PDB file of C-alpha atoms in Angstrom:
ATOM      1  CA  UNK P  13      79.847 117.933 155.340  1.00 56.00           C
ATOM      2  CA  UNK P  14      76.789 118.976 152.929  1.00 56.00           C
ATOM      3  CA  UNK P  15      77.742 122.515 153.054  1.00 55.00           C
ATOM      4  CA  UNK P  16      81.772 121.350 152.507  1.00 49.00           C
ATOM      5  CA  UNK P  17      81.134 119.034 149.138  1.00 54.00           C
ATOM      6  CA  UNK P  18      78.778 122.068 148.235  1.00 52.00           C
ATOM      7  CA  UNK P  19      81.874 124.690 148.563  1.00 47.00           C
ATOM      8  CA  UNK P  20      83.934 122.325 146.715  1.00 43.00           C
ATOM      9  CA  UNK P  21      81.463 122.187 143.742  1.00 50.00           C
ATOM     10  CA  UNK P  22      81.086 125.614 143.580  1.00 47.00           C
ATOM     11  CA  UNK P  23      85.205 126.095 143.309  1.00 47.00           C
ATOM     12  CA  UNK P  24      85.264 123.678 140.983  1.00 45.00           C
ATOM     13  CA  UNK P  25      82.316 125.397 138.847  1.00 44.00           C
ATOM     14  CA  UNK P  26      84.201 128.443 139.207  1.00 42.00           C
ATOM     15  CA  UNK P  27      87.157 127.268 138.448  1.00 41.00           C
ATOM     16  CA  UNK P  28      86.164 126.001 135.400  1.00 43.00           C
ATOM     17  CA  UNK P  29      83.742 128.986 133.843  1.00 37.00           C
ATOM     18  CA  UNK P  30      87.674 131.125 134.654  1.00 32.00           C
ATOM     19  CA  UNK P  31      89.223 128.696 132.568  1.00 36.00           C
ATOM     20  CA  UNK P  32      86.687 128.646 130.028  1.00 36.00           C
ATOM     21  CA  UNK P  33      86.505 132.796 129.475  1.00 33.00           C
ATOM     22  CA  UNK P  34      90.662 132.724 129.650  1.00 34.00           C
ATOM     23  CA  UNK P  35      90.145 130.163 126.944  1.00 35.00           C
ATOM     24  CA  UNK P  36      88.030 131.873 124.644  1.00 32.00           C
ATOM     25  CA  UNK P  37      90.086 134.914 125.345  1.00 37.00           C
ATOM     26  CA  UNK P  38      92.943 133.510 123.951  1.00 43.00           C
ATOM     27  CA  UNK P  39      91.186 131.668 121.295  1.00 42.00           C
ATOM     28  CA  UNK P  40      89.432 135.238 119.917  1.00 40.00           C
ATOM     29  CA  UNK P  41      92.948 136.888 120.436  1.00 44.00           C
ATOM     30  CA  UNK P  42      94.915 133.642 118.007  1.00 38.00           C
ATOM     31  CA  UNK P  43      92.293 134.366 115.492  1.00 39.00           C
ATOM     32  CA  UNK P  44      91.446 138.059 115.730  1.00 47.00           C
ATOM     33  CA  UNK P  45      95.599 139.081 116.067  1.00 61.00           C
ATOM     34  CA  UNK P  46      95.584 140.130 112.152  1.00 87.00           C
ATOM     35  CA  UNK P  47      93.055 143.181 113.185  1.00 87.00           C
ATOM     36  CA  UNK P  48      95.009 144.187 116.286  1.00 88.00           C
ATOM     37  CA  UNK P  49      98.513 144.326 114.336  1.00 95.00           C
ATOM     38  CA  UNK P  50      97.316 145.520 110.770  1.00 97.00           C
ATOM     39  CA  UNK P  51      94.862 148.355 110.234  1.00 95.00           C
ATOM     40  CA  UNK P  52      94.912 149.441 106.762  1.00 96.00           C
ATOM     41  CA  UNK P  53      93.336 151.798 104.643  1.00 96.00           C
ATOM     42  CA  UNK P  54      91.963 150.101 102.069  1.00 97.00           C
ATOM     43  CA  UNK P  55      90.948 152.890  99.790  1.00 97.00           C
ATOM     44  CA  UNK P  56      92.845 154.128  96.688  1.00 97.00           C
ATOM     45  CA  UNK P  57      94.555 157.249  97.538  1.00 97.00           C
ATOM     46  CA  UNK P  58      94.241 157.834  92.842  1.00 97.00           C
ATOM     47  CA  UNK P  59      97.326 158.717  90.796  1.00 98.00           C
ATOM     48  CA  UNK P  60     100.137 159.774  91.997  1.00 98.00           C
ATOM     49  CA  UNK P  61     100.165 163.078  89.478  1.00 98.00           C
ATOM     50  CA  UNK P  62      97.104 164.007  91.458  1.00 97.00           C
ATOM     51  CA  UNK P  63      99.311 164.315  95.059  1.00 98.00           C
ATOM     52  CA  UNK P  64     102.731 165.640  94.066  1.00 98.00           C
ATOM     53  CA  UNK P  65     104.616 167.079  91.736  1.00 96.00           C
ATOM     54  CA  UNK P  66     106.206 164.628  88.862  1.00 97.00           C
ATOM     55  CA  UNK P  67     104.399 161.497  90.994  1.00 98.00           C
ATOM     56  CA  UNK P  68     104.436 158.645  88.682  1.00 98.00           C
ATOM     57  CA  UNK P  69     102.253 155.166  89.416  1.00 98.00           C
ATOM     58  CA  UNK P  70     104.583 152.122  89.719  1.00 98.00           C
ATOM     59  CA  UNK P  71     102.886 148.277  89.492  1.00 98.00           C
ATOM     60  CA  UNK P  72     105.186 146.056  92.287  1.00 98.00           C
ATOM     61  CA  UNK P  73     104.781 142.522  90.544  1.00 98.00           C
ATOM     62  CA  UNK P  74     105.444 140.168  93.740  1.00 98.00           C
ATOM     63  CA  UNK P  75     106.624 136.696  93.934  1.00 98.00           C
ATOM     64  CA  UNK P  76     103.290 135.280  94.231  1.00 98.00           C
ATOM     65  CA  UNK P  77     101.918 137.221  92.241  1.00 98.00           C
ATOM     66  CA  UNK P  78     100.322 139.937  93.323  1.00 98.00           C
ATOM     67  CA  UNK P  79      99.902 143.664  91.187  1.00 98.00           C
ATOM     68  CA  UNK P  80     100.276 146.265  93.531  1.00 98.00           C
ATOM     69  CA  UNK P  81     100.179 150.691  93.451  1.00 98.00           C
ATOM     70  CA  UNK P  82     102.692 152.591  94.466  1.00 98.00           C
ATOM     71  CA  UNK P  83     104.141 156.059  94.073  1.00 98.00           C
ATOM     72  CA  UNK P  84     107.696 157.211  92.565  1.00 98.00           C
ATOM     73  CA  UNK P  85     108.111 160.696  92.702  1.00 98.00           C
ATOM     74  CA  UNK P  86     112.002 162.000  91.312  1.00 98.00           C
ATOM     75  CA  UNK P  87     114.131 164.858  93.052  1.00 98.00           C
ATOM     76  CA  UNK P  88     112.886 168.522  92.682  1.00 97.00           C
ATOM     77  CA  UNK P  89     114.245 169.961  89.226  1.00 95.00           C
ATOM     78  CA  UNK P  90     115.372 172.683  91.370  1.00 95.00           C
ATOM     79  CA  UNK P  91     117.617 170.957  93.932  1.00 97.00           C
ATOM     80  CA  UNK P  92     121.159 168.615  93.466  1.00 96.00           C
ATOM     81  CA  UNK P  93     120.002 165.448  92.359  1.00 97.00           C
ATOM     82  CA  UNK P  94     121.666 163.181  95.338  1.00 97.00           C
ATOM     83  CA  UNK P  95     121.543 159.631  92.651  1.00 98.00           C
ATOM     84  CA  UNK P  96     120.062 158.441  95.979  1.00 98.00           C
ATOM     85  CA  UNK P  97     116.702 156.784  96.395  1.00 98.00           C
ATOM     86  CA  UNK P  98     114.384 156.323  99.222  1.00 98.00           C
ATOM     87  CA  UNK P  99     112.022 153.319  99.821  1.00 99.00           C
ATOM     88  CA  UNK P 100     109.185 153.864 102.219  1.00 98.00           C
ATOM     89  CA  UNK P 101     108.017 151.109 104.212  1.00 98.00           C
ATOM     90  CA  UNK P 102     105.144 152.679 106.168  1.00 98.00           C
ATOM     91  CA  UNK P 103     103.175 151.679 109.519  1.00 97.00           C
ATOM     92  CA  UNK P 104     100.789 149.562 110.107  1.00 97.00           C
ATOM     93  CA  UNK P 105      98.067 152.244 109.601  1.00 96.00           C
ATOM     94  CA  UNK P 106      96.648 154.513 106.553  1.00 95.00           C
ATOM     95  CA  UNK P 107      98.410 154.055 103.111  1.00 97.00           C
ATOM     96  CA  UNK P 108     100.598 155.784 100.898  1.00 98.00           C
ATOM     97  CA  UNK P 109      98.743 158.786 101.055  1.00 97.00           C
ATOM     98  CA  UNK P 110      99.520 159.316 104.511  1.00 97.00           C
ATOM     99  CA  UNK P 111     103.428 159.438 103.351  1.00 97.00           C
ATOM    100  CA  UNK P 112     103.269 161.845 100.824  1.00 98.00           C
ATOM    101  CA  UNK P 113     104.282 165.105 102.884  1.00 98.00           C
ATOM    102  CA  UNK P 114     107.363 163.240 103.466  1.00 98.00           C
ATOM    103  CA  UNK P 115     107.881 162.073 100.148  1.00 98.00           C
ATOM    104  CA  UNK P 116     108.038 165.765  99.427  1.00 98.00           C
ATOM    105  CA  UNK P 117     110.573 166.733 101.936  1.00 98.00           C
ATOM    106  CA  UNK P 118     112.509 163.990 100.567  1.00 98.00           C
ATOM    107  CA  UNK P 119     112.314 165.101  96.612  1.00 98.00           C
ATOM    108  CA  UNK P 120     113.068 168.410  98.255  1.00 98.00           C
ATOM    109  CA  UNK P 121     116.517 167.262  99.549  1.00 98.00           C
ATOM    110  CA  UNK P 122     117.543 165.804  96.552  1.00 98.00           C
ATOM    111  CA  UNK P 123     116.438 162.275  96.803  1.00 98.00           C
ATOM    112  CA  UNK P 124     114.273 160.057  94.384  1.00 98.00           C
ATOM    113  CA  UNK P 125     111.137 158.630  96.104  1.00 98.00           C
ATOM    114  CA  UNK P 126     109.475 155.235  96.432  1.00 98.00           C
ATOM    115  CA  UNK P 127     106.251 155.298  98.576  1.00 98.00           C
ATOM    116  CA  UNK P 128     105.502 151.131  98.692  1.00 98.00           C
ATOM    117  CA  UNK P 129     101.898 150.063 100.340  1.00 98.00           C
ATOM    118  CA  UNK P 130     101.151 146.716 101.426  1.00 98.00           C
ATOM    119  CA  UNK P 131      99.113 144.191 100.219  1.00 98.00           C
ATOM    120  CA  UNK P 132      95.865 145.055 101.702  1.00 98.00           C
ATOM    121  CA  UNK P 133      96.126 148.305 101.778  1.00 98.00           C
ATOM    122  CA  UNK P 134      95.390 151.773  99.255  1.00 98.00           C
ATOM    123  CA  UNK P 135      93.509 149.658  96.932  1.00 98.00           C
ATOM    124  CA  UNK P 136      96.215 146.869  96.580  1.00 98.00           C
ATOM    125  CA  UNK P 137      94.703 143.244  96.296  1.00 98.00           C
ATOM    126  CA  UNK P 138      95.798 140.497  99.213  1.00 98.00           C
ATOM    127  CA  UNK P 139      95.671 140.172 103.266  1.00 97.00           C
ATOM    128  CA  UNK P 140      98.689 141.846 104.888  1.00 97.00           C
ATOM    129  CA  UNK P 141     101.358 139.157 107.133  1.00 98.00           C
ATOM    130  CA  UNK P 142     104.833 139.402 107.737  1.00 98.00           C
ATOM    131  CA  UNK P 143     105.689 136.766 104.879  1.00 98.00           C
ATOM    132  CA  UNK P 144     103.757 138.977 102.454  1.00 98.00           C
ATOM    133  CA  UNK P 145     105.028 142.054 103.514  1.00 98.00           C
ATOM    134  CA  UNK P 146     108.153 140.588 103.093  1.00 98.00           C
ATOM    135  CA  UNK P 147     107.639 139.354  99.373  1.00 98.00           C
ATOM    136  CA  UNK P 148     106.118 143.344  99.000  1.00 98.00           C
ATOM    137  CA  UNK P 149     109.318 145.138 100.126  1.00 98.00           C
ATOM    138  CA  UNK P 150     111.236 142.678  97.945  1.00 98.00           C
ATOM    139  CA  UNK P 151     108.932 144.190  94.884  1.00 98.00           C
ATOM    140  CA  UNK P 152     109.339 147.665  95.755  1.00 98.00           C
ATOM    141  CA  UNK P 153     113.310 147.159  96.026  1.00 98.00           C
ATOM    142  CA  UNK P 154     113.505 145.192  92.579  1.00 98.00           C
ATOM    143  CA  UNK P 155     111.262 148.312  91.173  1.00 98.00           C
ATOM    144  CA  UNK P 156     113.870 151.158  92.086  1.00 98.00           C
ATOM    145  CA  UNK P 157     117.099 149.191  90.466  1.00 98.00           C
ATOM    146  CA  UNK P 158     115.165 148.793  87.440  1.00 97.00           C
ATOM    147  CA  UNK P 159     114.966 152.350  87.863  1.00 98.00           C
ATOM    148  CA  UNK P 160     118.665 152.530  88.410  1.00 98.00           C
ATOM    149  CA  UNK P 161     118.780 152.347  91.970  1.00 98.00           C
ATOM    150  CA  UNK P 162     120.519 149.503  92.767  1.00 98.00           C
ATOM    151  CA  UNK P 163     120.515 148.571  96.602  1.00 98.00           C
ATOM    152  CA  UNK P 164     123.380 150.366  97.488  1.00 97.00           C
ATOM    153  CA  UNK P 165     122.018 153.712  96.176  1.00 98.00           C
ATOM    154  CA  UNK P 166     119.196 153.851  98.217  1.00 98.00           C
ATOM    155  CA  UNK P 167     117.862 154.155 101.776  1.00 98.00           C
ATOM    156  CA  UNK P 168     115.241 152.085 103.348  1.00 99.00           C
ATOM    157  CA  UNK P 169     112.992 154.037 105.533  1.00 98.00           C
ATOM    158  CA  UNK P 170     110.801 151.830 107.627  1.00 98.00           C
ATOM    159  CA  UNK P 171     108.271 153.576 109.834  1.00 98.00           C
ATOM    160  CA  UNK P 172     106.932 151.310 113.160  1.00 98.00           C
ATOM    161  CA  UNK P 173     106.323 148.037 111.619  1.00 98.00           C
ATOM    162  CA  UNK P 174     107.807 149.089 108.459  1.00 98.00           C
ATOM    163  CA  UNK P 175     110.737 148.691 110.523  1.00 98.00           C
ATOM    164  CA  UNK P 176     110.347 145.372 111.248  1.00 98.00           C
ATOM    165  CA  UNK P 177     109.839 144.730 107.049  1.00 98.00           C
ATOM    166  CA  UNK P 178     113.549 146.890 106.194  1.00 98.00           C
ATOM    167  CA  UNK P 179     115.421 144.995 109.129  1.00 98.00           C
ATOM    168  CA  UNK P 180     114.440 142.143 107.062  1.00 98.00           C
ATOM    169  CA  UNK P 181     115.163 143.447 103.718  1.00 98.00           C
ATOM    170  CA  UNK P 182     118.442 144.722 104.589  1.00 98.00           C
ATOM    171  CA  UNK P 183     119.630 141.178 105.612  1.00 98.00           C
ATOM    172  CA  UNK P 184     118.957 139.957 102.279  1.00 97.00           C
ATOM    173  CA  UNK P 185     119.715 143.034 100.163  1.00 98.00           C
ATOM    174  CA  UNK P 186     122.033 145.419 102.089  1.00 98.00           C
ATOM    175  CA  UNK P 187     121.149 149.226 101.176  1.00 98.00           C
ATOM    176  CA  UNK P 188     123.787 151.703 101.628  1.00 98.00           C
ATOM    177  CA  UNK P 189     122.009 152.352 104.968  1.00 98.00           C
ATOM    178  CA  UNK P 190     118.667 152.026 106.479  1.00 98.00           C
ATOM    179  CA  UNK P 191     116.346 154.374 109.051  1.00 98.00           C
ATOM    180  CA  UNK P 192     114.217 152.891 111.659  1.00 98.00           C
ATOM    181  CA  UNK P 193     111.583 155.324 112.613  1.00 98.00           C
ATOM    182  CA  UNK P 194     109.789 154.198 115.739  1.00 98.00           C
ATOM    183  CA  UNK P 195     110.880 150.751 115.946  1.00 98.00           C
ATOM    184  CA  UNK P 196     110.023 147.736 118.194  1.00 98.00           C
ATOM    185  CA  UNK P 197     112.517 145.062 119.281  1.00 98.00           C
ATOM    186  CA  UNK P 198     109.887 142.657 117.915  1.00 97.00           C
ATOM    187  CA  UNK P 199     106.516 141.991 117.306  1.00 96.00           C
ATOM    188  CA  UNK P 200     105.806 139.781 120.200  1.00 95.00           C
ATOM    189  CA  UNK P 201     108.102 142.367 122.964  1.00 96.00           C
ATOM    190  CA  UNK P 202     105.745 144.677 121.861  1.00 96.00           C
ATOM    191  CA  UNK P 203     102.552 142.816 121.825  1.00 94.00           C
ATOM    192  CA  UNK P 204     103.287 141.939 125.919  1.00 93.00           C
ATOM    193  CA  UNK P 205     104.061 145.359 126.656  1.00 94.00           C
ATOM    194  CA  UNK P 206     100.427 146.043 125.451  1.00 92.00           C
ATOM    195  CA  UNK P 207      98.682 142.897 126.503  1.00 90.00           C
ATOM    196  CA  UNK P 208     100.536 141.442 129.373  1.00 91.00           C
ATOM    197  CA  UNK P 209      97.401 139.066 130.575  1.00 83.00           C
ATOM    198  CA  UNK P 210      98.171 137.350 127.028  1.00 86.00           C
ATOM    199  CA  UNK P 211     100.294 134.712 126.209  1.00 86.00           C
ATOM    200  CA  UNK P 212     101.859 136.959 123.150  1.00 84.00           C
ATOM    201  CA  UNK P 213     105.025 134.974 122.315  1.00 83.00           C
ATOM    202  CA  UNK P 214     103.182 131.584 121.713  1.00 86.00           C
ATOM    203  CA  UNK P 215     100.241 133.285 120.288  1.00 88.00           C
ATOM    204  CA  UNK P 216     101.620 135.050 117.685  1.00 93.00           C
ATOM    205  CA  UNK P 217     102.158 134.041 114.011  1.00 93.00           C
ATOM    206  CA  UNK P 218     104.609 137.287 112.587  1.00 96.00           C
ATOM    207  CA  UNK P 219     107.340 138.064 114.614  1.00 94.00           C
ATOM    208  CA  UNK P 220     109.069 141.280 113.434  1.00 98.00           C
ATOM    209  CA  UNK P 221     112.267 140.646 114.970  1.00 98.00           C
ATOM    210  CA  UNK P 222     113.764 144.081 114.299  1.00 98.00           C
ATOM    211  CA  UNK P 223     116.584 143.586 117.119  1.00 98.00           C
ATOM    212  CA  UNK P 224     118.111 140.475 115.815  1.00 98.00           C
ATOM    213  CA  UNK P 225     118.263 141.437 112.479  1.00 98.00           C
ATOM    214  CA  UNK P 226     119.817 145.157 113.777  1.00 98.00           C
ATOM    215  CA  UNK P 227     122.476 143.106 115.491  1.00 98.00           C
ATOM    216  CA  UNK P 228     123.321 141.283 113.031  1.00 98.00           C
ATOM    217  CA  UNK P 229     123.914 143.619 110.019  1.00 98.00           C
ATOM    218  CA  UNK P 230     126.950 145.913 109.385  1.00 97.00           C
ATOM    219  CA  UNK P 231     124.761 148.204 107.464  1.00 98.00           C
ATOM    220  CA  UNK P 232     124.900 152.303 108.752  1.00 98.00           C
ATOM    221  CA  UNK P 233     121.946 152.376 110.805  1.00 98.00           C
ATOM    222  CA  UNK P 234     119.872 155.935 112.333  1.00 98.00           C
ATOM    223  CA  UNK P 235     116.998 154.980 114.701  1.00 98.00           C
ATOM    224  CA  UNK P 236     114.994 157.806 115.209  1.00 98.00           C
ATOM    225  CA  UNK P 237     111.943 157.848 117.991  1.00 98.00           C
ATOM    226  CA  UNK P 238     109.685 160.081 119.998  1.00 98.00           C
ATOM    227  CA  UNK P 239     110.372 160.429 124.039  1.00 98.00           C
ATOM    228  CA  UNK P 240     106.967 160.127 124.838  1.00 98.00           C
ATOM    229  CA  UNK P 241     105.488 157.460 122.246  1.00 98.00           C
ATOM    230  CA  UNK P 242     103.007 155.630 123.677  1.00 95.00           C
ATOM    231  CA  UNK P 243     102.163 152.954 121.025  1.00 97.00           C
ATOM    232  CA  UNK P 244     106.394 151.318 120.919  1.00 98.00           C
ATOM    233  CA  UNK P 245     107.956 152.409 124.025  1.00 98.00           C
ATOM    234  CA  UNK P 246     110.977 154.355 123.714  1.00 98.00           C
ATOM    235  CA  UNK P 247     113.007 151.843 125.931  1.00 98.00           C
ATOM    236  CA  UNK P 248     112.688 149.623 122.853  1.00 98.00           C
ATOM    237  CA  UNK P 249     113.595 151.536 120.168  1.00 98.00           C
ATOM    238  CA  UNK P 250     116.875 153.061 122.314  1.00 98.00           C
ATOM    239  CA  UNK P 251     117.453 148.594 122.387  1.00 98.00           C
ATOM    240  CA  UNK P 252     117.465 148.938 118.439  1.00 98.00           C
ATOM    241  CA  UNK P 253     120.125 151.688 118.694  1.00 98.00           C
ATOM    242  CA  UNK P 254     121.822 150.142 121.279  1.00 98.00           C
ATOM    243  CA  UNK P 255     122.260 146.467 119.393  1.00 98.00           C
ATOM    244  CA  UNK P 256     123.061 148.183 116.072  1.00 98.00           C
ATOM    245  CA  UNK P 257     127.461 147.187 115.216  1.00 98.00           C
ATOM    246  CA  UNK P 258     127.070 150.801 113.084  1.00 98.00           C
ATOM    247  CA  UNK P 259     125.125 153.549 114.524  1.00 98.00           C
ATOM    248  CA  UNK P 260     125.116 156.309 112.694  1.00 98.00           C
ATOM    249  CA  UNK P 261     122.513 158.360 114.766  1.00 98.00           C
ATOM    250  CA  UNK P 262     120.274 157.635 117.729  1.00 98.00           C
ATOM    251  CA  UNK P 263     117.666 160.868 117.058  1.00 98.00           C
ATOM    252  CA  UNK P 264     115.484 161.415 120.416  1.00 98.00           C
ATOM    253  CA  UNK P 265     112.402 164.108 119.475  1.00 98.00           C
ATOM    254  CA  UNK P 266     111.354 165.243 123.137  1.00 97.00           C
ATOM    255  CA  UNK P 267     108.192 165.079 123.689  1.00 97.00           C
ATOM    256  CA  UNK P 268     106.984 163.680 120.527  1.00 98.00           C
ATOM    257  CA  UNK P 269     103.890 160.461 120.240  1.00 98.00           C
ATOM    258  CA  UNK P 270     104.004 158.341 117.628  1.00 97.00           C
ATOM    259  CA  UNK P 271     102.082 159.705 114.743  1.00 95.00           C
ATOM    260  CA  UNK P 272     102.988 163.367 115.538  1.00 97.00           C
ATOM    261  CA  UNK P 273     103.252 165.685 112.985  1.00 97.00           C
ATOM    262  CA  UNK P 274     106.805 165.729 113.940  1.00 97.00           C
ATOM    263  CA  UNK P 275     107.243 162.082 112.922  1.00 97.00           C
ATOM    264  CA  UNK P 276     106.906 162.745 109.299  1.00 97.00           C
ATOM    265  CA  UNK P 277     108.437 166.273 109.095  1.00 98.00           C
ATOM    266  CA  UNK P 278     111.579 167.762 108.867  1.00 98.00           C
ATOM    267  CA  UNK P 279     113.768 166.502 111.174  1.00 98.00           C
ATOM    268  CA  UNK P 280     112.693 162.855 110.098  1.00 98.00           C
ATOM    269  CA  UNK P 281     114.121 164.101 106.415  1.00 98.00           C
ATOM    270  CA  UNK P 282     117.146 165.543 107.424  1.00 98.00           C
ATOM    271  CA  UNK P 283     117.919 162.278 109.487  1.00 98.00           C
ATOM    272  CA  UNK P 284     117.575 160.957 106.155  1.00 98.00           C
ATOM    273  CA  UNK P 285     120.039 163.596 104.649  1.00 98.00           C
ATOM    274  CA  UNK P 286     122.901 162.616 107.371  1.00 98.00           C
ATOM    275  CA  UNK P 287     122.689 159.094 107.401  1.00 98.00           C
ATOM    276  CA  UNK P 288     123.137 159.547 103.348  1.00 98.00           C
ATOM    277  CA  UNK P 289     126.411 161.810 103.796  1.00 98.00           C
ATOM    278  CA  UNK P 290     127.620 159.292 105.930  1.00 97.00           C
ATOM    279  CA  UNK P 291     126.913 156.107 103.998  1.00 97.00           C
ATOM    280  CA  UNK P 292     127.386 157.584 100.397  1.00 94.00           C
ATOM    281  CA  UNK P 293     128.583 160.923 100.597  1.00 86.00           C
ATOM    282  CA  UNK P 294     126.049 162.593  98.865  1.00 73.00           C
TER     283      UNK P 294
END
């Protein structure tokens, strides 16, 4: 009987050092989540002059109040001016320097350029969330129809969790059509795929809910993903395509991760350049 009530304390020990360590894991993951979602670069990538050609340095003047750098860079002198701008919501990692190869294939085809970073990251004051982001992409779009790109001459281009910040935009501001590079069907789909020990959907406090937004809109869409991108699965960003009323292109690259070179190349501009003939003709 001594060596029974023994047992039993030792379960119950057990049971409750388990239920402490889950604890604490879930605990560090509710306040650590910030670092596992956003990983900026929080250096100034200097003027835009300094990067590429005819790069100008905007100020995005936010609802609450925040300053923050970003690039504009105008269509090649040498190419057909397409009257057609492009606002880059990038990843979660790096800043705007990161972007500016493809802010040159983009001038390149004819389109105006807007490279936006977050608050919290290439030198720009705040801490990144999807509330701020929000109010950030809201900035960058007000910036470009003071430049005379109004919303329905211009593109958003959100990259990963840039898509999550367009699918938002676009519901409140419809562009003439928007690209989803990489995208997630939300925040907290894609923070179980990664941590499935976790409770994800009741830990997390942004939500990214790129799907339901998709669904939702009758704004020309293009998702474009990698086959073998092991950060967003592809079975969730061929959901986005699926759920979207106006698909204008679902672009597979075989073989490609996520932050491939061939992410930000080419193709990724001329996906640009065909979901623009469609949605504006130019």
């Amino acid at each position: 009987m001594a060596a029974l009530r023994r047992a039993v304390r030792t379960a119950a020990l057990t049971a409750g050092i388990l239920a402490g360590v889950a604890s604490l894991a879930v605990g560090a993951a509710w306040l650590g989540q910030d670092e596992l979602v956003y990983h900026p670069d929080r250096s100034s990538p200097g003027p835009a002059a300094s990067t590429l050609d005819g790069g100008v340095d905007v100020t995005l003047v936010t609802a609450d109040g925040l300053d923050l750098a970003a690039w504009f860079v105008p269509p090649a002198p040498e190419v057909r001016d397409r009257e057609v701008a492009v606002l880059v919501a990038p990843g979660n990692g790096g800043n705007r320097l990161g972007r500016a190869g493809l802010a040159e294939l983009l001038t390149e085809r004819g389109f105006a350029v807007l490279l936006l970073d977050y608050r919290g990251y290439g030198g720009n004051p705040g801490r990144p969330s999807e509330a701020g982001l929000a109010l950030d992409a809201r900035a960058a779009q007000r910036a470009l129809a003071e430049r005379g790109y109004p919303p329905e001459r211009t593109i958003y281009f959100g990259e990963s969790l840039g898509a999550g910040v367009v699918a938002a935009l676009q519901a409140e501001a419809p562009p003439a059509g928007f690209l989803l590079r990489s995208p997630f069907t939300s925040l907290a789909d894609l923070g179980a795929h990664h941590y499935p020990v976790l409770p994800v959907e009741t830990l997390l406090r942004d939500r990214y809910a790129v799907l339901d937004h998709v669904a939702a809109t009758q704004v020309p869409v293009t998702v474009v993903h990698g086959g073998r991108d092991d950060i967003v699965p592809p079975a969730q960003s061929e959901a986005v395509a699926r759920a979207a009323p106006r698909l204008v292109e679902h672009v597979v690259l075989p073989g490609a991760g996520h932050n491939d070179a061939v992410m930000f190349g080419p193709k990724i501009a001329e996906a640009v350049v065909r979901l623009t003939e469609h949605a504006v003709g130019r």
